[in-house]
mmCIF file of C-alpha atoms and ligand atoms in Angstrom:
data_model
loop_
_atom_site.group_PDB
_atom_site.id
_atom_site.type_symbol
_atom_site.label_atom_id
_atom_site.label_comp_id
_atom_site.label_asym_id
_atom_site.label_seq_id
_atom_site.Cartn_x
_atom_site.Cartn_y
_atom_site.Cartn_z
ATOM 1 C CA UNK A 8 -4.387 14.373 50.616
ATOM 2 C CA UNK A 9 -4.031 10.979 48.788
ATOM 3 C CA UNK A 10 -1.006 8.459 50.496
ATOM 4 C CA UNK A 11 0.634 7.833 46.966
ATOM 5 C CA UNK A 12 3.818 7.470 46.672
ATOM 6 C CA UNK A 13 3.793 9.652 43.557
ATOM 7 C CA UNK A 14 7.793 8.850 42.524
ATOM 8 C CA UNK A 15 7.788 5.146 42.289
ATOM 9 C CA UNK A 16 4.557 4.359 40.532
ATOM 10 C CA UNK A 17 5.173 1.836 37.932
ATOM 11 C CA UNK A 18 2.904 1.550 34.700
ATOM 12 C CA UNK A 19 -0.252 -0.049 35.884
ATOM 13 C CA UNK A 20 -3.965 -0.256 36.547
ATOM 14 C CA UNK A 21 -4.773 2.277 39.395
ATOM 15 C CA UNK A 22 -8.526 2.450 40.733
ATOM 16 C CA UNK A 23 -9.721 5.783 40.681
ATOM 17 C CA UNK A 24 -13.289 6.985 41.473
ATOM 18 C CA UNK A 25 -14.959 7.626 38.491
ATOM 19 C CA UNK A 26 -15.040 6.446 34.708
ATOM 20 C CA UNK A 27 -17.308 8.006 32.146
ATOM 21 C CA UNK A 28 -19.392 5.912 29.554
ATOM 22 C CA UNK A 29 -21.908 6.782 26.715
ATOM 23 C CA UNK A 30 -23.673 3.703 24.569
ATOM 24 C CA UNK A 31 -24.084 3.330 21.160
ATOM 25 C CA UNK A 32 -27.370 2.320 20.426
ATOM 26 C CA UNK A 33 -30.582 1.852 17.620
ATOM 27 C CA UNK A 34 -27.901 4.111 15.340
ATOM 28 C CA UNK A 35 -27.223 6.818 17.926
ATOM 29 C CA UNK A 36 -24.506 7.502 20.753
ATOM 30 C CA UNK A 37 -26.553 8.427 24.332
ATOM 31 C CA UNK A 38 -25.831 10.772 26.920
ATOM 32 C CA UNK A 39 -22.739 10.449 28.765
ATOM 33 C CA UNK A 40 -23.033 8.519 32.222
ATOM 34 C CA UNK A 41 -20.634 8.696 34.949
ATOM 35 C CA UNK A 42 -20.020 5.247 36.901
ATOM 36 C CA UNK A 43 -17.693 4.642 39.776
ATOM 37 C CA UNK A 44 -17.632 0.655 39.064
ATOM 38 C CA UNK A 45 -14.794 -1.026 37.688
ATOM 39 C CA UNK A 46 -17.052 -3.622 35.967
ATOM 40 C CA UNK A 47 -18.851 -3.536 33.134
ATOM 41 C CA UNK A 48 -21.993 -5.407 32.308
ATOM 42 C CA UNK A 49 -21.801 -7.036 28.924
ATOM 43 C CA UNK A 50 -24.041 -9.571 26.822
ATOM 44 C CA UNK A 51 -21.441 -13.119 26.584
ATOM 45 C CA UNK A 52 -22.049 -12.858 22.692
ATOM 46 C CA UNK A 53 -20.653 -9.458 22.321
ATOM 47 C CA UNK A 54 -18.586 -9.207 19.373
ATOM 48 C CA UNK A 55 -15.868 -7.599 21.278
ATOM 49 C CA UNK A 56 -15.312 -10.686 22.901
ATOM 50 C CA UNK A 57 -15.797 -13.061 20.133
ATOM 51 C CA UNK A 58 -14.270 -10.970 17.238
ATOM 52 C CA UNK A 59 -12.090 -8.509 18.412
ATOM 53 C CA UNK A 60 -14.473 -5.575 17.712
ATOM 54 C CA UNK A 61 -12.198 -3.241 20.038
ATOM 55 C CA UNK A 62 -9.990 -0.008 19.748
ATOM 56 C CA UNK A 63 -8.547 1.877 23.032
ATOM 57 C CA UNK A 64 -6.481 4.970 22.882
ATOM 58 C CA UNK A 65 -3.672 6.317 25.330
ATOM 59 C CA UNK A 66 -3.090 9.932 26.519
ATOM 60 C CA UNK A 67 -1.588 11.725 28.919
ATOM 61 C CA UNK A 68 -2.590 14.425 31.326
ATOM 62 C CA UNK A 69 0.254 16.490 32.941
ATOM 63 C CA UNK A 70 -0.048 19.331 36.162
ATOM 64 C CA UNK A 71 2.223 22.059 35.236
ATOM 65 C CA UNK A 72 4.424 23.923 37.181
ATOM 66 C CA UNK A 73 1.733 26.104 37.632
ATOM 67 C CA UNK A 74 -0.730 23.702 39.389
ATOM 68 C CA UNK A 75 -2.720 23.454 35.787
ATOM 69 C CA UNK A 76 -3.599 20.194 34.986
ATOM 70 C CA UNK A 77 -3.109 20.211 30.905
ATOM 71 C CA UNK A 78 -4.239 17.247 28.613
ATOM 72 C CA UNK A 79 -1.526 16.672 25.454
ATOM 73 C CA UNK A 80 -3.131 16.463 21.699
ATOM 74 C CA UNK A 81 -6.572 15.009 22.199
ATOM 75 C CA UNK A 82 -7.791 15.893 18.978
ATOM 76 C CA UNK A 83 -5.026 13.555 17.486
ATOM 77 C CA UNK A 84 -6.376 10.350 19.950
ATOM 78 C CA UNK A 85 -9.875 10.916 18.574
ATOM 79 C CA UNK A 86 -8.772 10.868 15.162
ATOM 80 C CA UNK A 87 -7.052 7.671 15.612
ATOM 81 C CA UNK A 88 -9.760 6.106 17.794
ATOM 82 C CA UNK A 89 -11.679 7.032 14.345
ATOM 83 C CA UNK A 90 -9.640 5.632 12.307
ATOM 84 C CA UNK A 91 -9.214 2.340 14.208
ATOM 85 C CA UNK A 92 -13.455 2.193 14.784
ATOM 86 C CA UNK A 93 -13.436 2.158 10.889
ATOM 87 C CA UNK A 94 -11.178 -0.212 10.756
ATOM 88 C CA UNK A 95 -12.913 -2.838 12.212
ATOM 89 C CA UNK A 96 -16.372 -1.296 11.373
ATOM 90 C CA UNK A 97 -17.167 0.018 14.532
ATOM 91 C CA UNK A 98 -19.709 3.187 14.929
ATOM 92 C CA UNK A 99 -17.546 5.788 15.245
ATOM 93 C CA UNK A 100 -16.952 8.681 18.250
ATOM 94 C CA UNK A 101 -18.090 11.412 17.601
ATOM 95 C CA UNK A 102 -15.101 14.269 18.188
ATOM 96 C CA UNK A 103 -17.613 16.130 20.737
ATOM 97 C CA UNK A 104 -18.613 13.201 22.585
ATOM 98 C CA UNK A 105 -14.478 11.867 22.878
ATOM 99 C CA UNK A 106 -13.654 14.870 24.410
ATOM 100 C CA UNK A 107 -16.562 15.503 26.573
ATOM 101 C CA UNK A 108 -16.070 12.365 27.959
ATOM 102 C CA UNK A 109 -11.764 12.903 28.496
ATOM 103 C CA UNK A 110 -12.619 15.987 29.927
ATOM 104 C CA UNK A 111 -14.886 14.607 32.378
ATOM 105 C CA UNK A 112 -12.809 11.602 33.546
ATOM 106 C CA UNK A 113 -9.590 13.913 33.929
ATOM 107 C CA UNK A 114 -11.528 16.204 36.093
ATOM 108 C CA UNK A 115 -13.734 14.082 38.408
ATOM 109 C CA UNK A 116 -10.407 12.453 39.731
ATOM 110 C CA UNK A 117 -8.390 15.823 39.448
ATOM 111 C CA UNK A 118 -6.875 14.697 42.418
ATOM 112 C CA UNK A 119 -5.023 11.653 40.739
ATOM 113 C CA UNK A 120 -2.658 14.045 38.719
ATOM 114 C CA UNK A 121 0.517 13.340 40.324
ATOM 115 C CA UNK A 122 1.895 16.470 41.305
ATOM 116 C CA UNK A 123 4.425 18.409 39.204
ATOM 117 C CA UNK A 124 8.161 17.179 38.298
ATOM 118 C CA UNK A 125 7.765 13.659 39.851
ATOM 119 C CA UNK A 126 8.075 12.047 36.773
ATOM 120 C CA UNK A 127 4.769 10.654 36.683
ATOM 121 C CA UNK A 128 1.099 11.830 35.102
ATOM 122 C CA UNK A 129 -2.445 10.426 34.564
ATOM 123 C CA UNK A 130 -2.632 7.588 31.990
ATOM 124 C CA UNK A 131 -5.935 8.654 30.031
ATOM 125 C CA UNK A 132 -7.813 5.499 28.247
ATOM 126 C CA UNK A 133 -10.389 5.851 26.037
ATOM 127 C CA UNK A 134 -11.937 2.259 24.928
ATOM 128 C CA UNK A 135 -14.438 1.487 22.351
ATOM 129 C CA UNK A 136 -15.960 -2.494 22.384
ATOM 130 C CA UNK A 137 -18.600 -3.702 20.005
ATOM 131 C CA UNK A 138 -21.024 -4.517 22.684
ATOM 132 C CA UNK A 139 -24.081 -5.851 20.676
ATOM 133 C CA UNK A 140 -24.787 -10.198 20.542
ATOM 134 C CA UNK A 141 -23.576 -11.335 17.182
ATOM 135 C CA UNK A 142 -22.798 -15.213 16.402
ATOM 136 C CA UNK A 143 -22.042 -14.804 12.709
ATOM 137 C CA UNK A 144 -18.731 -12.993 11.456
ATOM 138 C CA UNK A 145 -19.963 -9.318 11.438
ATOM 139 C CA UNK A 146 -19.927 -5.531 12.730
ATOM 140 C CA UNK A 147 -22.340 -5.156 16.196
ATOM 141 C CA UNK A 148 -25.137 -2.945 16.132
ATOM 142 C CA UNK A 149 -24.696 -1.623 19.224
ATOM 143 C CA UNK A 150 -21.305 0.264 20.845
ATOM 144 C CA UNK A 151 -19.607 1.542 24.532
ATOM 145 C CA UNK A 152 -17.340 3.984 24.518
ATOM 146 C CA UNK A 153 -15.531 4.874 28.144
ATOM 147 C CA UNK A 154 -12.956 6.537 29.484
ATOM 148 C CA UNK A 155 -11.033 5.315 32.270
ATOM 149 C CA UNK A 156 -7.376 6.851 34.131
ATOM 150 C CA UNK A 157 -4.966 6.204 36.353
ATOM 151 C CA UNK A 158 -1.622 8.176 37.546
ATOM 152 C CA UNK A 159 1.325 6.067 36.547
ATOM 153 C CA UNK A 160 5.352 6.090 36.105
ATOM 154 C CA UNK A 161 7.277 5.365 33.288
ATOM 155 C CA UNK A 162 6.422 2.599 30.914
ATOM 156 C CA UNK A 163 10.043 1.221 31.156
ATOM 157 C CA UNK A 164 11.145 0.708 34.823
ATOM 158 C CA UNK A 165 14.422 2.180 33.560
ATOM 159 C CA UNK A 166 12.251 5.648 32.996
ATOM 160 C CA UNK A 167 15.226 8.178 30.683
ATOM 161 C CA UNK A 168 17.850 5.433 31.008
ATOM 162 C CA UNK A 169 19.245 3.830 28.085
ATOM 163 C CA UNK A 170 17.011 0.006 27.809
ATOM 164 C CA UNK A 171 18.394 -3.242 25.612
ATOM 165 C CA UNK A 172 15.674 -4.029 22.791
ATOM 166 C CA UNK A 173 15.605 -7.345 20.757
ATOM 167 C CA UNK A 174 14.774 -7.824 16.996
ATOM 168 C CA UNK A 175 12.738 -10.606 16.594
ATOM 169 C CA UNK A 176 12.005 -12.404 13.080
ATOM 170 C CA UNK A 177 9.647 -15.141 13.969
ATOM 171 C CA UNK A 178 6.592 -13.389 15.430
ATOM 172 C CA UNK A 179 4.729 -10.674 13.566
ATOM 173 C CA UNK A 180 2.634 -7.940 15.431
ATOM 174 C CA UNK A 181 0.911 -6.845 12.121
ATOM 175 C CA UNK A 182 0.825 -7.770 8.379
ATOM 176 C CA UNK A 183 1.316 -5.183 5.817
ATOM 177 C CA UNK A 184 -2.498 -4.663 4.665
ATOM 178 C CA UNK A 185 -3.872 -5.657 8.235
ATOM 179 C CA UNK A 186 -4.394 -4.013 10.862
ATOM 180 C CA UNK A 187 -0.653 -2.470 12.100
ATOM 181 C CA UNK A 188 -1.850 1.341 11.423
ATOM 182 C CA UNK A 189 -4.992 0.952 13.864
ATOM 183 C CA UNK A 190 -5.058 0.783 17.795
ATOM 184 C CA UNK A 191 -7.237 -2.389 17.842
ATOM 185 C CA UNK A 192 -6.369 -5.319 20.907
ATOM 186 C CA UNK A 193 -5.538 -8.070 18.368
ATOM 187 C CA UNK A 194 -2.719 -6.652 17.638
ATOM 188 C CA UNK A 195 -1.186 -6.477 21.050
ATOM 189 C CA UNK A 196 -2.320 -9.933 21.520
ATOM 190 C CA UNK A 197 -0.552 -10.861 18.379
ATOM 191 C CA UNK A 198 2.436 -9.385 20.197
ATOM 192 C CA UNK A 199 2.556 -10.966 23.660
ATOM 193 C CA UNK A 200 4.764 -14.221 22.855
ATOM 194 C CA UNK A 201 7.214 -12.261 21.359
ATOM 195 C CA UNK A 202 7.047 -10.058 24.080
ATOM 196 C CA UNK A 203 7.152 -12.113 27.154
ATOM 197 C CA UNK A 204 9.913 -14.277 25.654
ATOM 198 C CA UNK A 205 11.920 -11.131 24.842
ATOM 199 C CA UNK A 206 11.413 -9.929 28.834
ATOM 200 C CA UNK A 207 12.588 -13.561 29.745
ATOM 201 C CA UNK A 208 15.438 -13.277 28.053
ATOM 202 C CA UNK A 209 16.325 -9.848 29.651
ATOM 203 C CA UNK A 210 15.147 -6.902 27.171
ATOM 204 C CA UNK A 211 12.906 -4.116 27.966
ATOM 205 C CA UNK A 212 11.009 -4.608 24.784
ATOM 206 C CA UNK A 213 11.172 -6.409 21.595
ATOM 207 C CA UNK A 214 11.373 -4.764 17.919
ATOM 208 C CA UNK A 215 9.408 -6.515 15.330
ATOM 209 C CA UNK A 216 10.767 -6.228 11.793
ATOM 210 C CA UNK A 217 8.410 -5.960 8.448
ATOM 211 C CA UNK A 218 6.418 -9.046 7.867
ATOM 212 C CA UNK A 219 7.914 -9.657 4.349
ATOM 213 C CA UNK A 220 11.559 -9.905 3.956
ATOM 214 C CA UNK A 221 12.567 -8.760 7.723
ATOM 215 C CA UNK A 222 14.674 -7.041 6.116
ATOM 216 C CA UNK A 223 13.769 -3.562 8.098
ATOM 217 C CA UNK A 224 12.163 -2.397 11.487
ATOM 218 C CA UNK A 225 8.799 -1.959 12.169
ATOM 219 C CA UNK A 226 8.258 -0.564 15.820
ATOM 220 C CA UNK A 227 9.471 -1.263 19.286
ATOM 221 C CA UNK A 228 6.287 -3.087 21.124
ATOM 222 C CA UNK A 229 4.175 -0.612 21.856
ATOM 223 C CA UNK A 230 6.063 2.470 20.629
ATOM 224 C CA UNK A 231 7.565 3.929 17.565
ATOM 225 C CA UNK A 232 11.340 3.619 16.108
ATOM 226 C CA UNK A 233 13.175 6.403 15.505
ATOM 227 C CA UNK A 234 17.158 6.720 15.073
ATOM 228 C CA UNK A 235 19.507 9.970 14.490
ATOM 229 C CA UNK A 236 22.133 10.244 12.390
ATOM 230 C CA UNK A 237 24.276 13.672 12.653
ATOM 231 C CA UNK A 238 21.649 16.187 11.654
ATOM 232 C CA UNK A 239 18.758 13.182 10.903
ATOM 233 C CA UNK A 240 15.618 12.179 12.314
ATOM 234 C CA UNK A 241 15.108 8.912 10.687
ATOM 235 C CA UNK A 242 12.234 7.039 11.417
ATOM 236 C CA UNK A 243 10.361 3.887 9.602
ATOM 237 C CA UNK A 244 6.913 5.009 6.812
ATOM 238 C CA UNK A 245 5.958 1.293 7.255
ATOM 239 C CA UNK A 246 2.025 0.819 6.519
ATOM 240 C CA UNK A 247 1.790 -2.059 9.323
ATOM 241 C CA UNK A 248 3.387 0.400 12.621
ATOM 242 C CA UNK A 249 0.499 2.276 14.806
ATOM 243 C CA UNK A 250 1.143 6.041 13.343
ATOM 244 C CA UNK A 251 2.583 7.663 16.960
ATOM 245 C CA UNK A 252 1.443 11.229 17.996
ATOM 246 C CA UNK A 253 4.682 11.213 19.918
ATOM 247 C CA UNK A 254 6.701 10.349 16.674
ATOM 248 C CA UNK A 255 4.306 12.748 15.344
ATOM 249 C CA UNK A 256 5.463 15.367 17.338
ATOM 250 C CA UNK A 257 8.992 14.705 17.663
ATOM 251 C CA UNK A 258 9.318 15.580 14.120
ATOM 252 C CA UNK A 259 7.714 18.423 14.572
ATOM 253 C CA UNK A 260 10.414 20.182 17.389
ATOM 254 C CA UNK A 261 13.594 18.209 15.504
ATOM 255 C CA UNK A 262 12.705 20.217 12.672
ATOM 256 C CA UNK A 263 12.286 23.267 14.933
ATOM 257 C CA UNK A 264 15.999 22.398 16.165
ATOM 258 C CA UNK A 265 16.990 22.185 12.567
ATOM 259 C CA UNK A 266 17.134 18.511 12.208
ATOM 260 C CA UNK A 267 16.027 16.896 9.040
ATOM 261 C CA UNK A 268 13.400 14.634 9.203
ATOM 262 C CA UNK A 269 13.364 11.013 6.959
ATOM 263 C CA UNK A 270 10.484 8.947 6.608
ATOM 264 C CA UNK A 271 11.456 6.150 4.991
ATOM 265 C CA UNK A 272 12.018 2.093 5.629
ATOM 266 C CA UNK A 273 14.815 1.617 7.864
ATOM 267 C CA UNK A 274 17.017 -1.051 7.231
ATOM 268 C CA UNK A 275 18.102 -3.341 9.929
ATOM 269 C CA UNK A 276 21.515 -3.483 8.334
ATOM 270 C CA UNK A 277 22.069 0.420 8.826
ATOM 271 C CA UNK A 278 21.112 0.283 12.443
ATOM 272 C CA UNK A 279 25.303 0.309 13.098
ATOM 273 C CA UNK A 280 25.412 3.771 11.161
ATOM 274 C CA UNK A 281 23.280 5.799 13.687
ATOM 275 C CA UNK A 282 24.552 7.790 16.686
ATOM 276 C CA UNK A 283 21.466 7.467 18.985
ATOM 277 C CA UNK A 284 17.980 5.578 18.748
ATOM 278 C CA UNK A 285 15.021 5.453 20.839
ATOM 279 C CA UNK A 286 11.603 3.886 21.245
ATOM 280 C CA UNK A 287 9.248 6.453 21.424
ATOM 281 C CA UNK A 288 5.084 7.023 22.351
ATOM 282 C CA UNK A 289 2.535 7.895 24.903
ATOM 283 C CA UNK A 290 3.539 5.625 27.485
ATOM 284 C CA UNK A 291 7.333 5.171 26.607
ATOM 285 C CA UNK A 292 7.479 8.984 25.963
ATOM 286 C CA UNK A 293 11.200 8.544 24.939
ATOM 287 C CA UNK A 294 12.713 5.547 25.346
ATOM 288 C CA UNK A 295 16.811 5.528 24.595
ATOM 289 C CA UNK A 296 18.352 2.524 23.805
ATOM 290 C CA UNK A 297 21.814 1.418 24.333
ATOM 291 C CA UNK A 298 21.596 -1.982 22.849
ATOM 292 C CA UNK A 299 19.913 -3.674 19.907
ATOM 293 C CA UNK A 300 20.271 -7.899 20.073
ATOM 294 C CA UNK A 301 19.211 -9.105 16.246
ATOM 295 C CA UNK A 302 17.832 -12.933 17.950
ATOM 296 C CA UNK A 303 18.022 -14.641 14.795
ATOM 297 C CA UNK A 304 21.850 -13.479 13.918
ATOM 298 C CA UNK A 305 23.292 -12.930 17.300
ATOM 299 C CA UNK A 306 24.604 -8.964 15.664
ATOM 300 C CA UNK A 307 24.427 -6.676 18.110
ATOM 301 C CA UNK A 308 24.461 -2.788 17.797
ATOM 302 C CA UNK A 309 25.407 -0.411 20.946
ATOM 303 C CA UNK A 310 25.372 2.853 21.217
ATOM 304 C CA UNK A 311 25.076 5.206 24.557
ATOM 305 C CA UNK A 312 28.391 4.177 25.436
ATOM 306 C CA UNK A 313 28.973 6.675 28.301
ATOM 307 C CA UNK A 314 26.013 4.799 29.515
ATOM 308 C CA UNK A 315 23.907 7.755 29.077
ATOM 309 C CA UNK A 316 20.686 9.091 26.617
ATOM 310 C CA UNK A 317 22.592 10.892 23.529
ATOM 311 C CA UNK A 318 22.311 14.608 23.519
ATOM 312 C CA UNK A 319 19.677 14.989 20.951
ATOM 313 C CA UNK A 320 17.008 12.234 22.253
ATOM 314 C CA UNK A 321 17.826 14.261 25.390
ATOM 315 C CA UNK A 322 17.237 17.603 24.267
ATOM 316 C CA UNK A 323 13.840 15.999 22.394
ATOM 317 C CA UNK A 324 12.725 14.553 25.480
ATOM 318 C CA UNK A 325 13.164 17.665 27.792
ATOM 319 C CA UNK A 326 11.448 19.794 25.099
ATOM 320 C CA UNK A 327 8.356 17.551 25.075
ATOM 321 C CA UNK A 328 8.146 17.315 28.855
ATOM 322 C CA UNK A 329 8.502 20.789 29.248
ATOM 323 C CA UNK A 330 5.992 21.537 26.505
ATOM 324 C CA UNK A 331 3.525 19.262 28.407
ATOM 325 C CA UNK A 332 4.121 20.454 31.606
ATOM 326 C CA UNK A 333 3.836 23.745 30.712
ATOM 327 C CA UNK A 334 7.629 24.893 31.014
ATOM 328 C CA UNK A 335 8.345 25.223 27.455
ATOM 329 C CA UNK A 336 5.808 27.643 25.122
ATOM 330 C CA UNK A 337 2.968 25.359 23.578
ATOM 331 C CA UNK A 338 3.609 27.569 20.270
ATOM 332 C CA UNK A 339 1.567 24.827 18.460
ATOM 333 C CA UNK A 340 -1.622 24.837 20.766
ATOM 334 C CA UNK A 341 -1.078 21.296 21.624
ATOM 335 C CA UNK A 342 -1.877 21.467 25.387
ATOM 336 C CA UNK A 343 -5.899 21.721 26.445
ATOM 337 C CA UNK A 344 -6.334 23.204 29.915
ATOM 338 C CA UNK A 345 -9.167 21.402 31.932
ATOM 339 C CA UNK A 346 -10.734 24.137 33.432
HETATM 340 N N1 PLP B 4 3.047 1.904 18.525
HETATM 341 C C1 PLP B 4 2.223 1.138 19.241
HETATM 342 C C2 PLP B 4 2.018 -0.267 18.804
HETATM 343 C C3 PLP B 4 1.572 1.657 20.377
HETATM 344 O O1 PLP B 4 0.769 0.900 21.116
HETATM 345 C C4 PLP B 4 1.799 2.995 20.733
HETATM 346 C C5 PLP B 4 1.116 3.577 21.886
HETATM 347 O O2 PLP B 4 0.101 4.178 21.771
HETATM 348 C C6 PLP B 4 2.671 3.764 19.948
HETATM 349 C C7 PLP B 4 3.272 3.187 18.866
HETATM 350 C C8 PLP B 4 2.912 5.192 20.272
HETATM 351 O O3 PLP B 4 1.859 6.005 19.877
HETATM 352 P P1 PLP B 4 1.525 7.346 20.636
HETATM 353 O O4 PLP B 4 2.751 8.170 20.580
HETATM 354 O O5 PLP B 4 0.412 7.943 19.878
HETATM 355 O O6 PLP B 4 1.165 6.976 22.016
HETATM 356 C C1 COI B 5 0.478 4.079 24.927
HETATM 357 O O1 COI B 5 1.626 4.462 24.726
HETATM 358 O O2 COI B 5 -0.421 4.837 25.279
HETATM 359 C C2 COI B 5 0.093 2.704 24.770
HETATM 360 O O3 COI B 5 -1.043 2.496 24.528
HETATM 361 C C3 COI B 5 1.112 1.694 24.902
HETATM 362 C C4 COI B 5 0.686 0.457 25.654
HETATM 363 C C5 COI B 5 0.460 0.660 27.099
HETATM 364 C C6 COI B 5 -0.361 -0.315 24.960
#
């Protein structure tokens, strides 16, 4: 039995014992090759490094009630990862080859799935790097693709509790025909001042507003925006925020509780109207928030003022737990056993 103290994980790096890679190379992906290094070997002109020829993904992996270890929508990561490899002209995964190579990582460190209703699961991340020497501004010819995991906690210490967020107007993440839509590392580098400032100044995350007029929300760091409204799920359409397969699927069981669902720019000056919001994705799962500081004006929004997640983020969040832990009935096929 692992010593892990499976309930107070935080959101981190773990070492495991294996990761799975596969190479890109003379116009073809390889065989899949299991390592148990942490390191990688990589030519110094790689055009990951130089360029930011890079995508990663994040999933989850959950063991059910039932001991079953089940893996949450990988089909929608290995879209995305697609869609971000063409984005920067990367050679693209192959949907066979992504899920071969989840599969494989999940299962040779099994015993890393935190055990049932702790709170915690294993953090899945697939990365692709442009791994080829290039000097001059262009696209490698040669790729790696790995997979690497780790059990962790929740991605905000405060886990289901209600966090303070902070708009911020003078740091963009994304611009509106960059690259927002696509899981590529610039972006997230793009984001760290804004994001270190807004945890010195006491807020769990920062929300960065359209790079235009800042007139309306983007996304909440590294997760999705959403806000309700009596019977509304509102939540921003913006063509510079990552598309979220949690938002994704949000939508999916508020409409199942007979919610309607708006997709549409959301206005900073609304943000008083709604009854409950939340920051929502992979690692945040949902995130409730009980306090939005605009930096620039000083305006500040509360809700949650029982100090509690509102009813409907709650009954969203239990749903999608218990969907990927195998409580609730996956009626939409979204959970893949590993066998
Ligand atoms: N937005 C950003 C910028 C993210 O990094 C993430 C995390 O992946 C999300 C949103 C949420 O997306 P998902 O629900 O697919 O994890
Ligand atoms: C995720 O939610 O999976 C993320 O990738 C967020 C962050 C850790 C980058």
């Amino acid at each position: 039995m692992l010593d892990i103290d499976w309930k107070g994980l935080p959101f981190g790096y773990f070492k495991t014992d294996y990761n799975v890679r596969c190479y890109y190379r003379d116009g073809k992906w390889g065989e899949l090759e299991i390592s148990s290094s942490e390191y990688i070997n990589m030519h110094m002109a790689a055009t990951c490094l130089h360029y930011g020829q890079e995508a990663f993904e994040g999933m989850k992996a959950f063991r059910g009630q039932d001991g079953k270890v089940r893996v949450f929508r990988w089909e929608e990561n290995a879209k995305r990862m697609q869609s971000s490899a063409e984005g920067v002209m990367m050679a693209k995964v192959p949907f066979e080859i992504f899920k071969e190579a989840v599969f494989k990582t999940v299962k040779l460190n099994e015993k890393y799935v935190p055990p049932f209703g702790l709170g915690a699961s294993l953090y899945i991340r697939p990365l692709l790097i442009g791994s080829g020497a290039e000097v001059g501004v262009k696209p490698a010819k040669e790729y790696l693709f790995m997979v690497f995991v780790g059990p962790v906690g929740p991605y905000f210490k405060e886990g289901f509790s209600p966090v303070s967020m902070q708009i911020v107007r003078d740091y963009d993440r994304a611009a509106p025909h960059g690259t927002g839509h696509i899981k590529v590392g610039g972006n997230y580098a793009a984001s760290l001042r804004a994001l270190t400032r807004g945890h010195e100044e006491g807020f769990a995350s920062v929300i960065f507003t359209n790079s235009g007029d800042r007139r309306f929300i983007d996304e909440a760091g590294p997760a999705n925006f959403f806000a309700i409204k009596g019977n509304t799920y509102t939540t921003p359409n913006s063509s510079s925020i990552l598309p979220s397969i949690t938002n994704l699927s949000l939508r999916q069981l508020a409409k199942d509780m007979g919610l309607e669902i708006d997709l549409r720019p959301l206005a900073i000056d609304e943000l008083g109207d709604f009854d409950e919001v939340g920051a929502c994705g992979t690692a945040a799962v949902i995130s409730p928030i009980k306090k939005i500081v605009d930096r620039e004006t000083g305006r500040t929004f509360e809700y949650c003022k029982d100090g509690k997640a509102g009813p409907i983020s709650t009954k969203l969040y239990e749903k999608l737990r218990g969907i990927q832990e195998g409580i609730e009935d996956d009626v939409y096929g979204w959970n893949t056993i590993i066998e």
